């Protein structure tokens, strides 16, 4: 009784002053001489069940920069271009981006609408509290959270794998295998929010560099390539080499590229508690960055196709890096090294917002007691105003998962596929609940009359893509090219459901449902 009374009393203080509470721990968010008046965003967060603990520093431009940096379209497209190339060459590359990108774009806009209505670091997992019937919220959040957590842990692994591939032996870049570098690169601390969100660093430093490299590569390719294909060729020449029959089915595998590049839209929603006006800034950042990525990715694909020469030669390249080979064929060794290394830099810069989004995911789950030892992972450093423990947990888990890269490329491929499927599941569950139960309340940014149409397209297309990700991309199937994603997916589902019925349902009641326990403690760590 005394403990419960202390919790209640402590929580009351948190609401009245600038205090943050978790269980019996109390620590000031600011000094008594520097009281902060709670703004509208903080009051809404309080109403949703959480005590604000982060400083709101992300502006419109820095949020857009964060959203743009997640896709890393230049480096990501270099790493995944092989899927469209194998699926059918020029036409498969272009039409898979147009159609598959439109499906990913509809999904991003649907997520932006939800993030406007319920801005929280829990992102889509948290929205289920308001979209699903009350009795279904705990189990839906439990399963959705499991797949969201899996996807977050796998996402940075795939980015690092793609980064290391760019530096493996090829006609353009001669260094040896980079698996150890990929593992060690996780050992980087989370930068303070005030550093990460500054427009001069994120926008000018990353976005300008990123787009400059992309435009520069396009211009150099168009100038240096002597024999170019026509635009008509880009949309009509179909040369499948995946072995699938009918060949038209292979076209769907080309859609894996836009599905991978454009499916991390909710990462920006994870910084909602650090944005100045999250109900407007965050969804605009998601929508604008995804639209820009869709357009610039289309133009980059078009340039690559026009300048690629013989597609079968690129498919059969010993390097396994068709874009690096394309650079080498068109521009020679030195420019090819330069633009390939630029892709390496872009992919490494993606890791910075990736770590931030991943650590906020762990933080959000921990404050809902969804993870073991949650009381450790939800702590926030007063000095850096970041969840340091969550950052290092995320980095440690990434290092462990990265060890799969030392085992085989087959294991990496399975992780790549299950990552996108897991993301789709965590996204589609709240969208389906929104359409089925009619509990959704619009936020300041919404799709209006197009909301239902966008939701239907998002659910239909991305459900199809989730199934496609379970198929092997090449035939005949052998042990080295088998897709084991379904094994990982089913294992996680069985483990999640089994743990729910044996343990989870006895203590987990959903996000933000136990208000005093939903807060977090601010401490000076280190």
Coordinates of C-alpha atoms in Angstrom, one line a residue:
X1 CA 0.0 0.0 0.0
X2 CA 2.8 2.4 0.9
X3 CA 4.5 1.7 -2.5
X4 CA 1.3 2.3 -4.4
X5 CA 0.7 5.5 -2.5
X6 CA 4.2 6.7 -3.2
X7 CA 3.7 6.1 -6.9
X8 CA 0.4 8.0 -7.0
X9 CA 1.9 10.9 -5.0
X10 CA 4.9 11.0 -7.2
X11 CA 2.9 10.9 -10.4
X12 CA 0.7 13.9 -9.2
X13 CA 3.9 15.9 -8.7
X14 CA 5.0 15.0 -12.3
X15 CA 1.8 16.4 -13.7
X16 CA 1.9 19.6 -11.6
X17 CA 5.7 20.4 -11.9
X18 CA 8.5 19.4 -14.1
X19 CA 9.1 16.0 -12.5
X20 CA 9.3 12.6 -14.2
X21 CA 8.3 9.4 -12.4
X22 CA 8.6 5.7 -12.8
X23 CA 7.6 3.4 -9.9
X24 CA 9.2 4.9 -6.8
X25 CA 12.0 6.8 -8.6
X26 CA 11.7 10.6 -8.8
X27 CA 14.1 12.9 -10.6
X28 CA 13.7 16.5 -11.8
X29 CA 13.4 17.1 -15.6
X30 CA 14.7 20.7 -15.1
X31 CA 15.9 22.7 -12.1
X32 CA 13.4 24.6 -10.1
X33 CA 14.7 27.9 -11.4
X34 CA 14.1 26.9 -15.0
X35 CA 10.6 25.6 -15.1
X36 CA 9.2 24.8 -18.5
X37 CA 5.6 25.4 -19.4
X38 CA 4.0 22.4 -21.1
X39 CA 3.0 23.1 -24.6
X40 CA 0.1 21.7 -26.6
X41 CA 2.2 18.7 -27.9
X42 CA 3.2 17.8 -24.3
X43 CA -0.3 18.1 -23.1
X44 CA -1.6 15.8 -25.8
X45 CA 1.2 13.3 -24.9
X46 CA 0.1 13.5 -21.3
X47 CA -3.5 12.8 -22.3
X48 CA -2.4 9.7 -24.2
X49 CA -0.7 8.3 -21.1
X50 CA 2.9 9.4 -21.1
X51 CA 5.0 12.0 -19.3
X52 CA 7.2 14.1 -21.7
X53 CA 10.9 13.5 -21.2
X54 CA 12.5 14.7 -24.4
X55 CA 13.3 18.2 -25.5
X56 CA 11.4 19.1 -28.6
X57 CA 14.0 20.3 -31.1
X58 CA 13.1 18.8 -34.4
X59 CA 11.7 21.4 -36.8
X60 CA 10.0 21.0 -40.2
X61 CA 13.4 21.0 -42.1
X62 CA 15.2 18.7 -39.7
X63 CA 12.3 16.3 -39.6
X64 CA 12.2 16.2 -43.4
X65 CA 16.0 15.6 -43.4
X66 CA 15.6 12.8 -40.9
X67 CA 12.9 11.2 -43.1
X68 CA 15.0 11.6 -46.2
X69 CA 18.1 10.1 -44.6
X70 CA 16.2 6.9 -43.7
X71 CA 15.7 5.8 -47.3
X72 CA 19.3 6.5 -48.5
X73 CA 17.9 6.1 -52.0
X74 CA 21.3 6.4 -53.8
X75 CA 23.1 3.7 -51.8
X76 CA 20.0 1.6 -51.2
X77 CA 19.1 1.5 -54.9
X78 CA 22.7 0.5 -55.8
X79 CA 22.5 -2.4 -53.4
X80 CA 19.1 -3.7 -54.4
X81 CA 19.0 -2.9 -58.2
X82 CA 19.9 -6.6 -58.9
X83 CA 16.3 -7.6 -58.1
X84 CA 14.8 -5.7 -60.9
X85 CA 17.6 -6.6 -63.3
X86 CA 17.1 -10.3 -62.7
X87 CA 13.3 -9.9 -62.8
X88 CA 13.3 -8.7 -66.4
X89 CA 15.9 -6.0 -67.2
X90 CA 14.9 -2.5 -68.2
X91 CA 11.1 -2.8 -68.3
X92 CA 11.0 -4.7 -65.0
X93 CA 13.2 -2.1 -63.3
X94 CA 11.1 0.8 -64.5
X95 CA 7.6 -0.6 -64.1
X96 CA 8.4 -2.3 -60.8
X97 CA 9.4 1.1 -59.5
X98 CA 6.4 2.9 -60.9
X99 CA 3.9 0.3 -59.6
X100 CA 5.7 -1.0 -56.5
X101 CA 6.7 2.5 -55.5
X102 CA 3.1 3.7 -55.8
X103 CA 2.1 0.9 -53.4
X104 CA 4.8 1.9 -50.9
X105 CA 3.9 5.6 -51.3
X106 CA 0.2 4.8 -50.4
X107 CA 1.5 2.9 -47.4
X108 CA 3.7 5.9 -46.3
X109 CA 0.8 8.4 -46.6
X110 CA -1.5 6.0 -44.6
X111 CA 1.2 5.9 -41.9
X112 CA 1.6 9.7 -42.0
X113 CA -2.1 10.1 -41.3
X114 CA -1.9 7.8 -38.3
X115 CA 1.2 9.5 -36.9
X116 CA -0.6 12.9 -37.1
X117 CA -3.5 11.6 -35.0
X118 CA -1.4 9.8 -32.4
X119 CA 2.1 11.2 -32.3
X120 CA 4.3 9.1 -30.0
X121 CA 7.7 7.3 -30.0
X122 CA 5.7 4.0 -30.1
X123 CA 4.6 4.9 -33.6
X124 CA 2.3 2.4 -35.2
X125 CA 2.4 0.0 -32.3
X126 CA 1.0 2.7 -30.1
X127 CA -1.8 3.7 -32.4
X128 CA -3.5 0.3 -31.8
X129 CA -4.5 1.6 -28.4
X130 CA -7.0 3.9 -30.1
X131 CA -7.8 2.0 -33.3
X132 CA -8.6 -1.5 -32.0
X133 CA -11.4 -2.6 -29.5
X134 CA -10.2 -2.4 -25.9
X135 CA -10.2 -6.1 -25.3
X136 CA -8.1 -6.8 -28.4
X137 CA -5.5 -4.0 -27.8
X138 CA -3.1 -6.0 -25.5
X139 CA -2.6 -9.0 -27.8
X140 CA -2.6 -7.0 -31.0
X141 CA 0.1 -4.6 -29.6
X142 CA 2.0 -7.6 -28.2
X143 CA 2.2 -9.3 -31.7
X144 CA 2.6 -6.1 -33.6
X145 CA 5.3 -4.9 -31.2
X146 CA 7.2 -8.3 -31.6
X147 CA 7.4 -7.9 -35.4
X148 CA 8.2 -4.2 -35.1
X149 CA 11.0 -5.0 -32.7
X150 CA 12.3 -7.8 -35.1
X151 CA 12.2 -5.4 -38.0
X152 CA 14.0 -2.7 -36.2
X153 CA 16.8 -5.1 -35.2
X154 CA 17.1 -6.4 -38.8
X155 CA 16.9 -3.1 -40.6
X156 CA 20.3 -1.7 -39.6
X157 CA 21.9 -5.2 -40.3
X158 CA 20.6 -5.0 -43.9
X159 CA 21.9 -1.5 -44.3
X160 CA 25.3 -2.5 -43.0
X161 CA 25.3 -5.6 -45.2
X162 CA 24.5 -3.4 -48.2
X163 CA 27.3 -1.1 -47.2
X164 CA 29.8 -3.8 -47.0
X165 CA 28.8 -5.2 -50.4
X166 CA 29.7 -1.9 -51.9
X167 CA 33.3 -2.4 -50.8
X168 CA 33.7 -6.1 -51.6
X169 CA 35.9 -7.0 -54.6
X170 CA 34.7 -5.7 -57.9
X171 CA 36.1 -4.1 -61.0
X172 CA 35.5 -0.7 -59.4
X173 CA 36.5 -1.3 -55.7
X174 CA 39.2 -3.8 -54.8
X175 CA 39.1 -4.1 -50.9
X176 CA 38.4 -7.4 -49.2
X177 CA 35.3 -8.6 -47.4
X178 CA 34.0 -6.1 -44.9
X179 CA 32.0 -8.3 -42.4
X180 CA 34.3 -7.3 -39.4
X181 CA 33.9 -3.6 -40.3
X182 CA 30.2 -4.0 -40.4
X183 CA 30.1 -5.5 -36.9
X184 CA 32.4 -2.9 -35.5
X185 CA 30.6 0.0 -37.0
X186 CA 27.7 -0.6 -34.6
X187 CA 29.9 0.7 -31.8
X188 CA 28.9 4.3 -32.1
X189 CA 27.0 6.2 -29.4
X190 CA 23.7 8.0 -30.1
X191 CA 24.4 11.7 -30.7
X192 CA 22.4 14.2 -28.6
X193 CA 19.1 15.3 -30.1
X194 CA 20.3 18.9 -30.4
X195 CA 23.1 17.7 -32.7
X196 CA 21.1 15.2 -34.7
X197 CA 18.2 17.5 -35.5
X198 CA 20.1 20.7 -36.6
X199 CA 19.2 21.5 -40.2
X200 CA 22.7 22.6 -40.9
X201 CA 24.0 19.2 -40.0
X202 CA 21.2 16.9 -41.2
X203 CA 19.8 18.8 -44.1
X204 CA 22.9 20.6 -45.5
X205 CA 25.2 17.9 -44.4
X206 CA 23.3 14.8 -45.5
X207 CA 20.5 15.6 -47.9
X208 CA 22.6 18.1 -49.9
X209 CA 25.5 15.7 -50.1
X210 CA 23.2 12.8 -51.0
X211 CA 21.3 14.6 -53.7
X212 CA 24.5 16.1 -55.1
X213 CA 26.1 12.7 -55.4
X214 CA 23.0 11.3 -57.1
X215 CA 22.7 14.2 -59.6
X216 CA 26.4 14.1 -60.2
X217 CA 26.3 10.4 -61.0
X218 CA 23.4 10.9 -63.4
X219 CA 25.1 13.7 -65.2
X220 CA 28.4 11.8 -65.5
X221 CA 26.7 8.7 -66.8
X222 CA 24.7 10.6 -69.4
X223 CA 27.8 12.5 -70.6
X224 CA 30.3 9.5 -70.5
X225 CA 28.0 6.7 -71.9
X226 CA 28.6 6.6 -75.7
X227 CA 25.8 4.2 -76.7
X228 CA 22.6 4.9 -74.8
X229 CA 19.3 3.1 -74.9
X230 CA 16.1 5.0 -75.8
X231 CA 13.4 5.9 -73.3
X232 CA 11.1 3.5 -75.2
X233 CA 13.6 0.7 -74.6
X234 CA 13.5 1.5 -70.9
X235 CA 9.8 0.7 -70.6
X236 CA 9.5 -2.1 -73.2
X237 CA 12.6 -4.3 -73.2
X238 CA 11.9 -7.3 -71.0
X239 CA 14.7 -9.9 -70.5
X240 CA 14.0 -12.1 -67.4
X241 CA 16.9 -14.1 -66.1
X242 CA 15.4 -15.3 -62.8
X243 CA 14.2 -18.7 -64.1
X244 CA 10.6 -18.1 -63.0
X245 CA 7.8 -19.2 -65.3
X246 CA 5.7 -17.5 -66.5
X247 CA 8.2 -14.7 -66.9
X248 CA 5.6 -12.1 -66.1
X249 CA 5.5 -13.3 -62.5
X250 CA 9.2 -12.5 -62.1
X251 CA 8.3 -8.8 -62.6
X252 CA 7.0 -8.8 -59.0
X253 CA 10.5 -9.5 -57.6
X254 CA 11.6 -6.2 -59.1
X255 CA 9.1 -4.5 -56.7
X256 CA 11.2 -5.7 -53.8
X257 CA 13.5 -2.7 -54.5
X258 CA 11.0 0.1 -53.9
X259 CA 9.4 -2.0 -51.1
X260 CA 12.7 -2.0 -49.3
X261 CA 13.7 1.6 -49.9
X262 CA 10.4 3.2 -49.1
X263 CA 9.1 1.1 -46.2
X264 CA 10.8 2.8 -43.3
X265 CA 8.4 5.6 -43.2
X266 CA 7.4 5.1 -39.6
X267 CA 11.0 5.7 -38.5
X268 CA 10.2 9.5 -38.6
X269 CA 7.2 8.8 -36.4
X270 CA 9.6 7.6 -33.7
X271 CA 10.9 11.1 -33.1
X272 CA 7.4 12.5 -32.6
X273 CA 8.1 13.2 -28.9
X274 CA 11.2 15.2 -30.0
X275 CA 9.4 17.3 -32.7
X276 CA 8.1 20.8 -32.0
X277 CA 4.7 20.2 -33.5
X278 CA 4.6 16.5 -34.2
X279 CA 1.0 16.3 -35.3
X280 CA 1.9 18.4 -38.3
X281 CA 5.6 18.3 -38.7
X282 CA 6.1 14.5 -38.6
X283 CA 3.4 13.5 -41.1
X284 CA 4.5 16.2 -43.5
X285 CA 8.1 15.0 -43.3
X286 CA 7.0 11.4 -44.0
X287 CA 4.7 12.4 -46.9
X288 CA 7.2 14.9 -48.5
X289 CA 10.3 12.7 -48.1
X290 CA 8.5 9.6 -49.5
X291 CA 7.1 11.5 -52.5
X292 CA 10.6 13.0 -53.2
X293 CA 12.2 9.6 -52.9
X294 CA 9.6 8.1 -55.3
X295 CA 10.3 10.8 -57.9
X296 CA 14.1 11.0 -57.6
X297 CA 14.3 7.1 -57.5
X298 CA 12.3 7.0 -60.7
X299 CA 14.7 9.4 -62.4
X300 CA 17.8 7.6 -61.1
X301 CA 16.5 4.3 -62.4
X302 CA 15.8 5.8 -65.8
X303 CA 19.3 7.1 -66.1
X304 CA 20.8 3.8 -65.0
X305 CA 18.6 1.9 -67.5
X306 CA 19.5 4.2 -70.4
X307 CA 23.2 3.9 -69.7
X308 CA 23.4 0.2 -68.7
X309 CA 24.4 -1.4 -72.0
X310 CA 23.7 -5.2 -72.1
X311 CA 21.5 -6.1 -69.0
X312 CA 22.6 -9.8 -69.2
X313 CA 26.2 -8.8 -68.9
X314 CA 25.5 -6.9 -65.7
X315 CA 23.5 -9.8 -64.3
X316 CA 26.4 -12.1 -65.0
X317 CA 29.0 -9.8 -63.5
X318 CA 31.4 -11.6 -61.2
X319 CA 31.2 -8.8 -58.7
X320 CA 27.5 -9.2 -58.1
X321 CA 27.3 -5.4 -58.1
X322 CA 25.5 -4.4 -61.3
X323 CA 25.5 -0.6 -60.6
X324 CA 29.2 -0.5 -59.7
X325 CA 29.9 -2.6 -62.9
X326 CA 27.7 -0.1 -64.8
X327 CA 29.8 2.8 -63.5
X328 CA 33.0 1.0 -64.4
X329 CA 31.8 0.2 -68.0
X330 CA 30.6 3.7 -68.6
X331 CA 33.1 5.9 -66.9
X332 CA 36.2 3.9 -66.1
X333 CA 37.9 2.8 -62.9
X334 CA 38.5 6.1 -61.0
X335 CA 35.0 7.6 -61.4
X336 CA 33.5 4.2 -60.6
X337 CA 35.5 4.0 -57.4
X338 CA 34.4 7.6 -56.4
X339 CA 30.7 7.0 -57.0
X340 CA 30.7 3.6 -55.3
X341 CA 32.5 5.0 -52.3
X342 CA 29.9 7.8 -52.2
X343 CA 27.2 5.0 -52.0
X344 CA 29.2 3.6 -49.1
X345 CA 29.2 7.0 -47.3
X346 CA 25.5 7.4 -47.9
X347 CA 24.7 4.0 -46.4
X348 CA 26.8 4.7 -43.4
X349 CA 25.0 8.1 -42.8
X350 CA 21.7 6.2 -42.8
X351 CA 22.9 4.4 -39.7
X352 CA 22.7 7.6 -37.6
X353 CA 18.9 8.1 -37.9
X354 CA 18.6 4.3 -37.9
X355 CA 20.1 4.0 -34.5
X356 CA 18.0 6.9 -33.2
X357 CA 14.8 5.3 -34.5
X358 CA 15.8 1.9 -33.2
X359 CA 16.7 3.2 -29.7
X360 CA 13.4 5.1 -29.5
X361 CA 11.6 1.9 -30.4
X362 CA 13.2 0.1 -27.5
X363 CA 12.5 3.1 -25.2
X364 CA 8.8 3.1 -26.2
X365 CA 8.4 -0.6 -25.6
X366 CA 10.3 -0.5 -22.3
X367 CA 8.1 2.2 -20.8
X368 CA 5.1 -0.1 -21.5
X369 CA 6.9 -3.0 -19.8
X370 CA 7.0 -4.9 -23.0
X371 CA 10.7 -5.9 -22.7
X372 CA 12.6 -7.8 -20.1
X373 CA 14.4 -5.5 -17.6
X374 CA 12.3 -2.6 -19.0
X375 CA 13.2 -0.4 -16.0
X376 CA 16.7 -0.2 -17.3
X377 CA 16.0 0.5 -21.0
X378 CA 13.5 3.4 -20.4
X379 CA 16.0 5.6 -18.5
X380 CA 16.9 8.9 -20.2
X381 CA 20.1 10.7 -19.6
X382 CA 19.6 14.3 -18.4
X383 CA 22.9 15.4 -19.9
X384 CA 22.4 14.2 -23.5
X385 CA 18.6 13.8 -23.3
X386 CA 18.8 10.4 -25.0
X387 CA 17.8 6.9 -23.8
X388 CA 21.5 5.9 -23.5
X389 CA 20.7 2.4 -22.2
X390 CA 18.3 1.8 -25.1
X391 CA 20.9 3.0 -27.5
X392 CA 23.5 0.6 -26.3
X393 CA 21.1 -2.3 -26.1
X394 CA 20.1 -1.6 -29.7
X395 CA 23.8 -1.5 -30.8
X396 CA 24.6 -4.6 -28.9
X397 CA 21.8 -6.5 -30.5
X398 CA 22.8 -5.3 -33.9
X399 CA 26.3 -6.6 -33.4
X400 CA 24.9 -10.0 -32.4
X401 CA 22.6 -10.1 -35.4
X402 CA 25.4 -8.9 -37.7
X403 CA 27.3 -12.1 -36.8
X404 CA 24.9 -13.8 -39.2
X405 CA 26.8 -12.1 -41.9
X406 CA 29.8 -14.2 -41.1
X407 CA 27.8 -17.4 -41.5
X408 CA 26.3 -17.1 -45.1
X409 CA 24.7 -14.9 -47.6
X410 CA 21.6 -17.2 -47.4
X411 CA 21.1 -16.2 -43.8
X412 CA 21.5 -12.5 -44.7
X413 CA 18.9 -12.9 -47.5
X414 CA 16.4 -14.5 -45.1
X415 CA 16.9 -11.6 -42.6
X416 CA 16.4 -9.1 -45.5
X417 CA 13.1 -10.6 -46.6
X418 CA 11.7 -11.2 -43.1
X419 CA 12.6 -7.6 -42.2
X420 CA 10.4 -6.1 -44.8
X421 CA 7.6 -8.6 -44.1
X422 CA 7.8 -7.8 -40.4
X423 CA 7.6 -4.1 -41.1
X424 CA 4.6 -4.6 -43.3
X425 CA 2.8 -6.6 -40.6
X426 CA 3.5 -3.9 -38.0
X427 CA 2.2 -1.3 -40.5
X428 CA -0.9 -3.0 -41.9
X429 CA -2.4 -4.2 -38.6
X430 CA -3.2 -0.6 -37.4
X431 CA -4.4 0.4 -40.9
X432 CA -6.8 -2.6 -41.0
X433 CA -8.0 -1.8 -37.5
X434 CA -8.6 1.8 -38.6
X435 CA -10.8 0.6 -41.5
X436 CA -12.6 -2.1 -39.6
X437 CA -13.6 -0.6 -36.3
X438 CA -14.2 3.1 -37.2
X439 CA -12.5 4.4 -34.0
X440 CA -10.0 6.6 -35.9
X441 CA -10.1 10.4 -35.0
X442 CA -8.4 12.5 -37.7
X443 CA -5.3 14.6 -36.8
X444 CA -4.4 18.0 -38.2
X445 CA -2.8 16.3 -41.2
X446 CA -5.0 13.8 -43.0
X447 CA -5.9 12.4 -46.4
X448 CA -9.5 13.6 -46.4
X449 CA -11.7 11.8 -48.8
X450 CA -8.7 9.9 -50.2
X451 CA -8.0 8.2 -46.9
X452 CA -10.0 5.0 -47.5
X453 CA -8.7 4.6 -51.1
X454 CA -5.1 5.0 -49.9
X455 CA -5.6 2.6 -47.1
X456 CA -7.1 0.0 -49.4
X457 CA -4.2 0.3 -51.9
X458 CA -1.7 0.2 -49.1
X459 CA -3.2 -2.9 -47.5
X460 CA -3.8 -4.8 -50.7
X461 CA -0.5 -4.1 -52.4
X462 CA 1.7 -4.6 -49.4
X463 CA -0.1 -7.8 -48.4
X464 CA 0.8 -9.1 -51.8
X465 CA 4.4 -8.0 -51.4
X466 CA 4.6 -9.6 -48.0
X467 CA 3.8 -12.9 -49.7
X468 CA 6.3 -12.3 -52.5
X469 CA 9.1 -11.8 -50.0
X470 CA 8.7 -15.4 -49.0
X471 CA 9.5 -16.7 -52.5
X472 CA 13.1 -17.4 -53.7
X473 CA 14.1 -14.8 -56.2
X474 CA 15.8 -17.3 -58.6
X475 CA 15.2 -20.8 -59.9
X476 CA 16.1 -23.6 -59.7
X477 CA 16.0 -23.5 -55.9
X478 CA 19.0 -24.9 -54.1
X479 CA 20.3 -24.7 -50.5
X480 CA 22.4 -21.6 -51.2
X481 CA 19.5 -19.6 -52.8
X482 CA 16.6 -20.9 -50.8
X483 CA 14.5 -18.2 -49.0
X484 CA 14.3 -19.1 -45.3
X485 CA 12.3 -16.0 -44.4
X486 CA 9.1 -18.0 -43.8
X487 CA 11.0 -20.0 -41.2
X488 CA 12.0 -16.9 -39.2
X489 CA 8.6 -15.4 -39.6
X490 CA 6.7 -18.4 -38.3
X491 CA 9.2 -18.9 -35.5
X492 CA 8.7 -15.3 -34.3
X493 CA 4.9 -15.7 -34.5
X494 CA 4.9 -18.9 -32.5
X495 CA 7.2 -17.5 -29.9
X496 CA 5.3 -14.3 -29.6
X497 CA 1.9 -16.0 -29.3
X498 CA 3.2 -18.7 -27.0
X499 CA 4.9 -16.3 -24.7
X500 CA 1.8 -14.2 -24.6
X501 CA -0.4 -17.0 -23.3
X502 CA 2.1 -18.3 -20.9
X503 CA 3.4 -15.1 -19.5
X504 CA 2.6 -11.8 -21.3
X505 CA -1.1 -11.7 -20.7
X506 CA -0.6 -11.8 -16.9
X507 CA 1.3 -8.4 -16.8
X508 CA 0.9 -6.6 -20.1
X509 CA -2.2 -4.5 -20.6
X510 CA -1.3 -2.4 -23.6
X511 CA 0.6 0.9 -24.3
X512 CA 0.1 3.8 -21.9
X513 CA -2.6 2.0 -19.9
X514 CA -0.9 2.2 -16.5
X515 CA -0.1 5.9 -16.4
X516 CA 2.4 6.0 -13.5
X517 CA 4.3 3.1 -15.1
X518 CA 4.2 4.6 -18.5
X519 CA 6.4 7.5 -17.5
X520 CA 10.2 7.3 -17.5
X521 CA 13.0 8.4 -15.3
X522 CA 15.5 11.0 -16.2
X523 CA 18.9 10.4 -14.7
X524 CA 22.5 11.5 -15.3
X525 CA 24.1 8.4 -16.7
X526 CA 27.9 8.5 -17.0

